[in-house]
Structures are given as structure tokens and as C-alpha cells.
Amino acid sequence: MKAFSISLSVLALSVSVFSALSSEPFKYKYEITANSNHASDIYNLYDYKEKLIDIYDENFLLLNEKDREKKLISSIELFNMDSNCRSYYASGTIVVLVGDAGGMTISGDLRKDTCDETVIRTKIILFDIFR
């Protein structure tokens, strides 16, 4: 009886550890890190953000939740918007690194469905003034 309870405890512990180690579900978030902190790289960061949102909307938004995450993981290279980008999926987030990725990082939320009215296309007006 004692061996059975110990075995059951070990099994329960193993299941809980395995569950914690499995990948996190998609959190509908993104992060993009600029090549450097130069003004042109930071401005380009917002162009990459717009492209990322467009790619997500066109390829993933209309899928159901289970299919969305599977397709996202298998098609993460779609977020390599040009030869300077490297993208990957980590902790339920789409991560895009531009160039050396030594600059500013922006992050935000993606829409969960077509009725989601989360503000996703916020802009810094100063960039448009000095463009």
C-alpha cells in the first residue's frame, strides 16, 4: 500500500512537471526588436509592426483557435518580412528580430477574432511629422 501511494505521488508530480514544461498557448502578442537605436531603424520598426499585423490578419485571424496556433508555429517564417528579419515563436508570442537586434523593442497585442476591437495600430505621430 505504501509503495502504491509513493508511485501515485511520483506519477502526479511527473504529470504536473510535464504540464508546466509544455509550450504555452498563443497569447495573441508580438515583439519586434530593431537593428539599432538609430532613428531610421526605430522608424522602420513601426513599418515592420504594420507588416506583421497584416501578415497575421491575412493568414491566421480567420482560423479557429486550435488551427491558428498550429499553423502559426509551422508557418512562422512568414514573419521574416525581408532578409534582415528572423522570427520565432516563444512563450506564446511571435518574436521578430531585425538585423543585430540591438535596438528598441516594441510589443503589442493581436486581434483574437474579427470582432476584437483592440487598438493594434497605434502610431507615434512625431515619426510622420519628420518623415
PDB file of C-alpha atoms in Angstrom:
ATOM      1  CA  MET A   1       0.000   0.000   0.000  1.00  0.00           C
ATOM      2  CA  LYS A   2       2.838   2.349   0.880  1.00  0.00           C
ATOM      3  CA  ALA A   3       4.586   1.613  -2.445  1.00  0.00           C
ATOM      4  CA  PHE A   4       1.328   2.290  -4.299  1.00  0.00           C
ATOM      5  CA  SER A   5       0.876   5.706  -2.676  1.00  0.00           C
ATOM      6  CA  ILE A   6       4.505   6.617  -3.404  1.00  0.00           C
ATOM      7  CA  SER A   7       4.085   5.532  -7.037  1.00  0.00           C
ATOM      8  CA  LEU A   8       0.893   7.563  -7.293  1.00  0.00           C
ATOM      9  CA  SER A   9       2.652  10.620  -5.839  1.00  0.00           C
ATOM     10  CA  VAL A  10       5.548  10.274  -8.270  1.00  0.00           C
ATOM     11  CA  LEU A  11       3.110   9.932 -11.175  1.00  0.00           C
ATOM     12  CA  ALA A  12       1.182  13.035 -10.096  1.00  0.00           C
ATOM     13  CA  LEU A  13       4.412  15.004  -9.758  1.00  0.00           C
ATOM     14  CA  SER A  14       5.578  13.852 -13.196  1.00  0.00           C
ATOM     15  CA  VAL A  15       2.312  14.911 -14.808  1.00  0.00           C
ATOM     16  CA  SER A  16       2.428  18.349 -13.189  1.00  0.00           C
ATOM     17  CA  VAL A  17       6.069  18.895 -14.236  1.00  0.00           C
ATOM     18  CA  PHE A  18       5.324  17.770 -17.798  1.00  0.00           C
ATOM     19  CA  SER A  19       2.327  20.122 -17.982  1.00  0.00           C
ATOM     20  CA  ALA A  20       4.460  23.036 -16.835  1.00  0.00           C
ATOM     21  CA  LEU A  21       7.131  22.251 -19.434  1.00  0.00           C
ATOM     22  CA  SER A  22       4.729  22.056 -22.378  1.00  0.00           C
ATOM     23  CA  SER A  23       4.558  25.108 -24.618  1.00  0.00           C
ATOM     24  CA  GLU A  24       2.382  27.996 -23.592  1.00  0.00           C
ATOM     25  CA  PRO A  25      -0.735  28.695 -25.629  1.00  0.00           C
ATOM     26  CA  PHE A  26      -0.704  31.555 -28.099  1.00  0.00           C
ATOM     27  CA  LYS A  27      -1.143  34.812 -26.161  1.00  0.00           C
ATOM     28  CA  TYR A  28      -2.013  36.996 -29.186  1.00  0.00           C
ATOM     29  CA  LYS A  29       1.101  39.085 -28.612  1.00  0.00           C
ATOM     30  CA  TYR A  30       4.126  40.119 -30.655  1.00  0.00           C
ATOM     31  CA  GLU A  31       7.558  41.609 -30.004  1.00  0.00           C
ATOM     32  CA  ILE A  32       9.791  43.253 -32.588  1.00  0.00           C
ATOM     33  CA  THR A  33      13.362  44.346 -31.838  1.00  0.00           C
ATOM     34  CA  ALA A  34      15.081  46.923 -34.049  1.00  0.00           C
ATOM     35  CA  ASN A  35      18.538  46.531 -35.537  1.00  0.00           C
ATOM     36  CA  SER A  36      19.891  49.503 -33.550  1.00  0.00           C
ATOM     37  CA  ASN A  37      18.724  52.653 -31.788  1.00  0.00           C
ATOM     38  CA  HIS A  38      19.312  54.878 -34.829  1.00  0.00           C
ATOM     39  CA  ALA A  39      16.283  56.960 -35.765  1.00  0.00           C
ATOM     40  CA  SER A  40      15.893  55.236 -39.143  1.00  0.00           C
ATOM     41  CA  ASP A  41      15.916  51.774 -37.547  1.00  0.00           C
ATOM     42  CA  ILE A  42      13.347  52.822 -34.962  1.00  0.00           C
ATOM     43  CA  TYR A  43      11.142  54.296 -37.677  1.00  0.00           C
ATOM     44  CA  ASN A  44      11.482  51.074 -39.703  1.00  0.00           C
ATOM     45  CA  LEU A  45      10.427  49.164 -36.596  1.00  0.00           C
ATOM     46  CA  TYR A  46       6.935  50.609 -36.940  1.00  0.00           C
ATOM     47  CA  ASP A  47       6.826  49.597 -40.615  1.00  0.00           C
ATOM     48  CA  TYR A  48       7.725  46.047 -39.559  1.00  0.00           C
ATOM     49  CA  LYS A  49       4.942  46.193 -36.980  1.00  0.00           C
ATOM     50  CA  GLU A  50       2.392  47.126 -39.648  1.00  0.00           C
ATOM     51  CA  LYS A  51       3.636  44.303 -41.891  1.00  0.00           C
ATOM     52  CA  LEU A  52       3.461  41.792 -39.022  1.00  0.00           C
ATOM     53  CA  ILE A  53      -0.137  42.753 -38.268  1.00  0.00           C
ATOM     54  CA  ASP A  54      -1.054  42.487 -41.963  1.00  0.00           C
ATOM     55  CA  ILE A  55       0.552  39.031 -42.238  1.00  0.00           C
ATOM     56  CA  TYR A  56      -1.242  37.871 -39.104  1.00  0.00           C
ATOM     57  CA  ASP A  57      -4.623  39.230 -40.273  1.00  0.00           C
ATOM     58  CA  GLU A  58      -4.309  37.729 -43.760  1.00  0.00           C
ATOM     59  CA  ASN A  59      -3.039  34.279 -42.750  1.00  0.00           C
ATOM     60  CA  PHE A  60      -4.171  33.480 -39.216  1.00  0.00           C
ATOM     61  CA  LEU A  61      -7.041  35.667 -37.959  1.00  0.00           C
ATOM     62  CA  LEU A  62      -9.881  33.703 -39.565  1.00  0.00           C
ATOM     63  CA  LEU A  63      -8.672  30.288 -38.346  1.00  0.00           C
ATOM     64  CA  ASN A  64     -10.161  28.669 -35.257  1.00  0.00           C
ATOM     65  CA  GLU A  65      -8.032  28.830 -32.125  1.00  0.00           C
ATOM     66  CA  LYS A  66      -6.512  25.317 -32.327  1.00  0.00           C
ATOM     67  CA  ASP A  67      -5.668  25.559 -36.024  1.00  0.00           C
ATOM     68  CA  ARG A  68      -4.333  29.092 -35.604  1.00  0.00           C
ATOM     69  CA  GLU A  69      -1.614  28.097 -33.159  1.00  0.00           C
ATOM     70  CA  LYS A  70      -0.599  25.009 -35.159  1.00  0.00           C
ATOM     71  CA  LYS A  71      -0.369  26.966 -38.417  1.00  0.00           C
ATOM     72  CA  LEU A  72       1.421  29.819 -36.674  1.00  0.00           C
ATOM     73  CA  ILE A  73       4.133  27.513 -35.353  1.00  0.00           C
ATOM     74  CA  SER A  74       4.549  25.703 -38.671  1.00  0.00           C
ATOM     75  CA  SER A  75       4.493  28.920 -40.741  1.00  0.00           C
ATOM     76  CA  ILE A  76       6.486  31.251 -38.501  1.00  0.00           C
ATOM     77  CA  GLU A  77       8.827  32.027 -41.413  1.00  0.00           C
ATOM     78  CA  LEU A  78       6.034  34.142 -42.933  1.00  0.00           C
ATOM     79  CA  PHE A  79       7.052  36.808 -40.404  1.00  0.00           C
ATOM     80  CA  ASN A  80      10.557  37.019 -41.945  1.00  0.00           C
ATOM     81  CA  MET A  81       9.492  40.106 -43.859  1.00  0.00           C
ATOM     82  CA  ASP A  82      12.855  40.560 -45.550  1.00  0.00           C
ATOM     83  CA  SER A  83      16.402  39.207 -45.427  1.00  0.00           C
ATOM     84  CA  ASN A  84      17.138  41.220 -42.239  1.00  0.00           C
ATOM     85  CA  CYS A  85      14.406  39.518 -40.176  1.00  0.00           C
ATOM     86  CA  ARG A  86      14.487  36.393 -38.037  1.00  0.00           C
ATOM     87  CA  SER A  87      11.265  35.270 -36.460  1.00  0.00           C
ATOM     88  CA  TYR A  88      10.358  32.597 -33.976  1.00  0.00           C
ATOM     89  CA  TYR A  89       7.586  31.600 -31.601  1.00  0.00           C
ATOM     90  CA  ALA A  90       8.424  31.722 -27.878  1.00  0.00           C
ATOM     91  CA  SER A  91       6.269  31.636 -24.748  1.00  0.00           C
ATOM     92  CA  GLY A  92       3.103  32.111 -26.772  1.00  0.00           C
ATOM     93  CA  THR A  93       4.449  35.237 -28.513  1.00  0.00           C
ATOM     94  CA  ILE A  94       5.559  35.998 -32.080  1.00  0.00           C
ATOM     95  CA  VAL A  95       9.105  37.395 -31.851  1.00  0.00           C
ATOM     96  CA  VAL A  96      10.796  39.193 -34.752  1.00  0.00           C
ATOM     97  CA  LEU A  97      14.436  40.284 -34.600  1.00  0.00           C
ATOM     98  CA  VAL A  98      15.643  42.782 -37.184  1.00  0.00           C
ATOM     99  CA  GLY A  99      19.336  42.724 -38.094  1.00  0.00           C
ATOM    100  CA  ASP A 100      21.557  42.588 -34.992  1.00  0.00           C
ATOM    101  CA  ALA A 101      18.520  43.169 -32.731  1.00  0.00           C
ATOM    102  CA  GLY A 102      20.477  45.662 -30.649  1.00  0.00           C
ATOM    103  CA  GLY A 103      17.858  48.379 -30.582  1.00  0.00           C
ATOM    104  CA  MET A 104      14.500  49.261 -29.146  1.00  0.00           C
ATOM    105  CA  THR A 105      11.814  46.599 -28.707  1.00  0.00           C
ATOM    106  CA  ILE A 106       8.121  47.200 -29.261  1.00  0.00           C
ATOM    107  CA  SER A 107       5.379  44.815 -28.304  1.00  0.00           C
ATOM    108  CA  GLY A 108       1.654  44.676 -28.654  1.00  0.00           C
ATOM    109  CA  ASP A 109      -1.487  42.636 -28.924  1.00  0.00           C
ATOM    110  CA  LEU A 110      -3.036  40.956 -31.926  1.00  0.00           C
ATOM    111  CA  ARG A 111      -6.746  40.509 -32.535  1.00  0.00           C
ATOM    112  CA  LYS A 112      -8.276  37.236 -31.329  1.00  0.00           C
ATOM    113  CA  ASP A 113     -11.137  37.374 -33.819  1.00  0.00           C
ATOM    114  CA  THR A 114     -12.686  39.743 -36.342  1.00  0.00           C
ATOM    115  CA  CYS A 115     -14.922  41.319 -33.681  1.00  0.00           C
ATOM    116  CA  ASP A 116     -11.995  42.166 -31.412  1.00  0.00           C
ATOM    117  CA  GLU A 117     -11.625  45.941 -31.358  1.00  0.00           C
ATOM    118  CA  THR A 118      -8.288  46.037 -29.534  1.00  0.00           C
ATOM    119  CA  VAL A 119      -6.230  49.022 -30.662  1.00  0.00           C
ATOM    120  CA  ILE A 120      -3.345  47.483 -32.579  1.00  0.00           C
ATOM    121  CA  ARG A 121      -2.226  50.161 -34.985  1.00  0.00           C
ATOM    122  CA  THR A 122      -1.151  52.934 -32.653  1.00  0.00           C
ATOM    123  CA  LYS A 123       1.458  55.266 -34.129  1.00  0.00           C
ATOM    124  CA  ILE A 124       3.907  57.804 -32.892  1.00  0.00           C
ATOM    125  CA  ILE A 125       2.858  60.976 -34.696  1.00  0.00           C
ATOM    126  CA  LEU A 126       6.342  62.539 -34.461  1.00  0.00           C
ATOM    127  CA  PHE A 127       7.617  59.990 -36.989  1.00  0.00           C
ATOM    128  CA  ASP A 128       5.047  61.173 -39.531  1.00  0.00           C
ATOM    129  CA  ILE A 129       5.859  64.839 -38.888  1.00  0.00           C
ATOM    130  CA  PHE A 130       9.595  64.394 -39.537  1.00  0.00           C
ATOM    131  CA  ARG A 131       9.306  61.920 -42.363  1.00  0.00           C
TER     132      ARG A 131
END
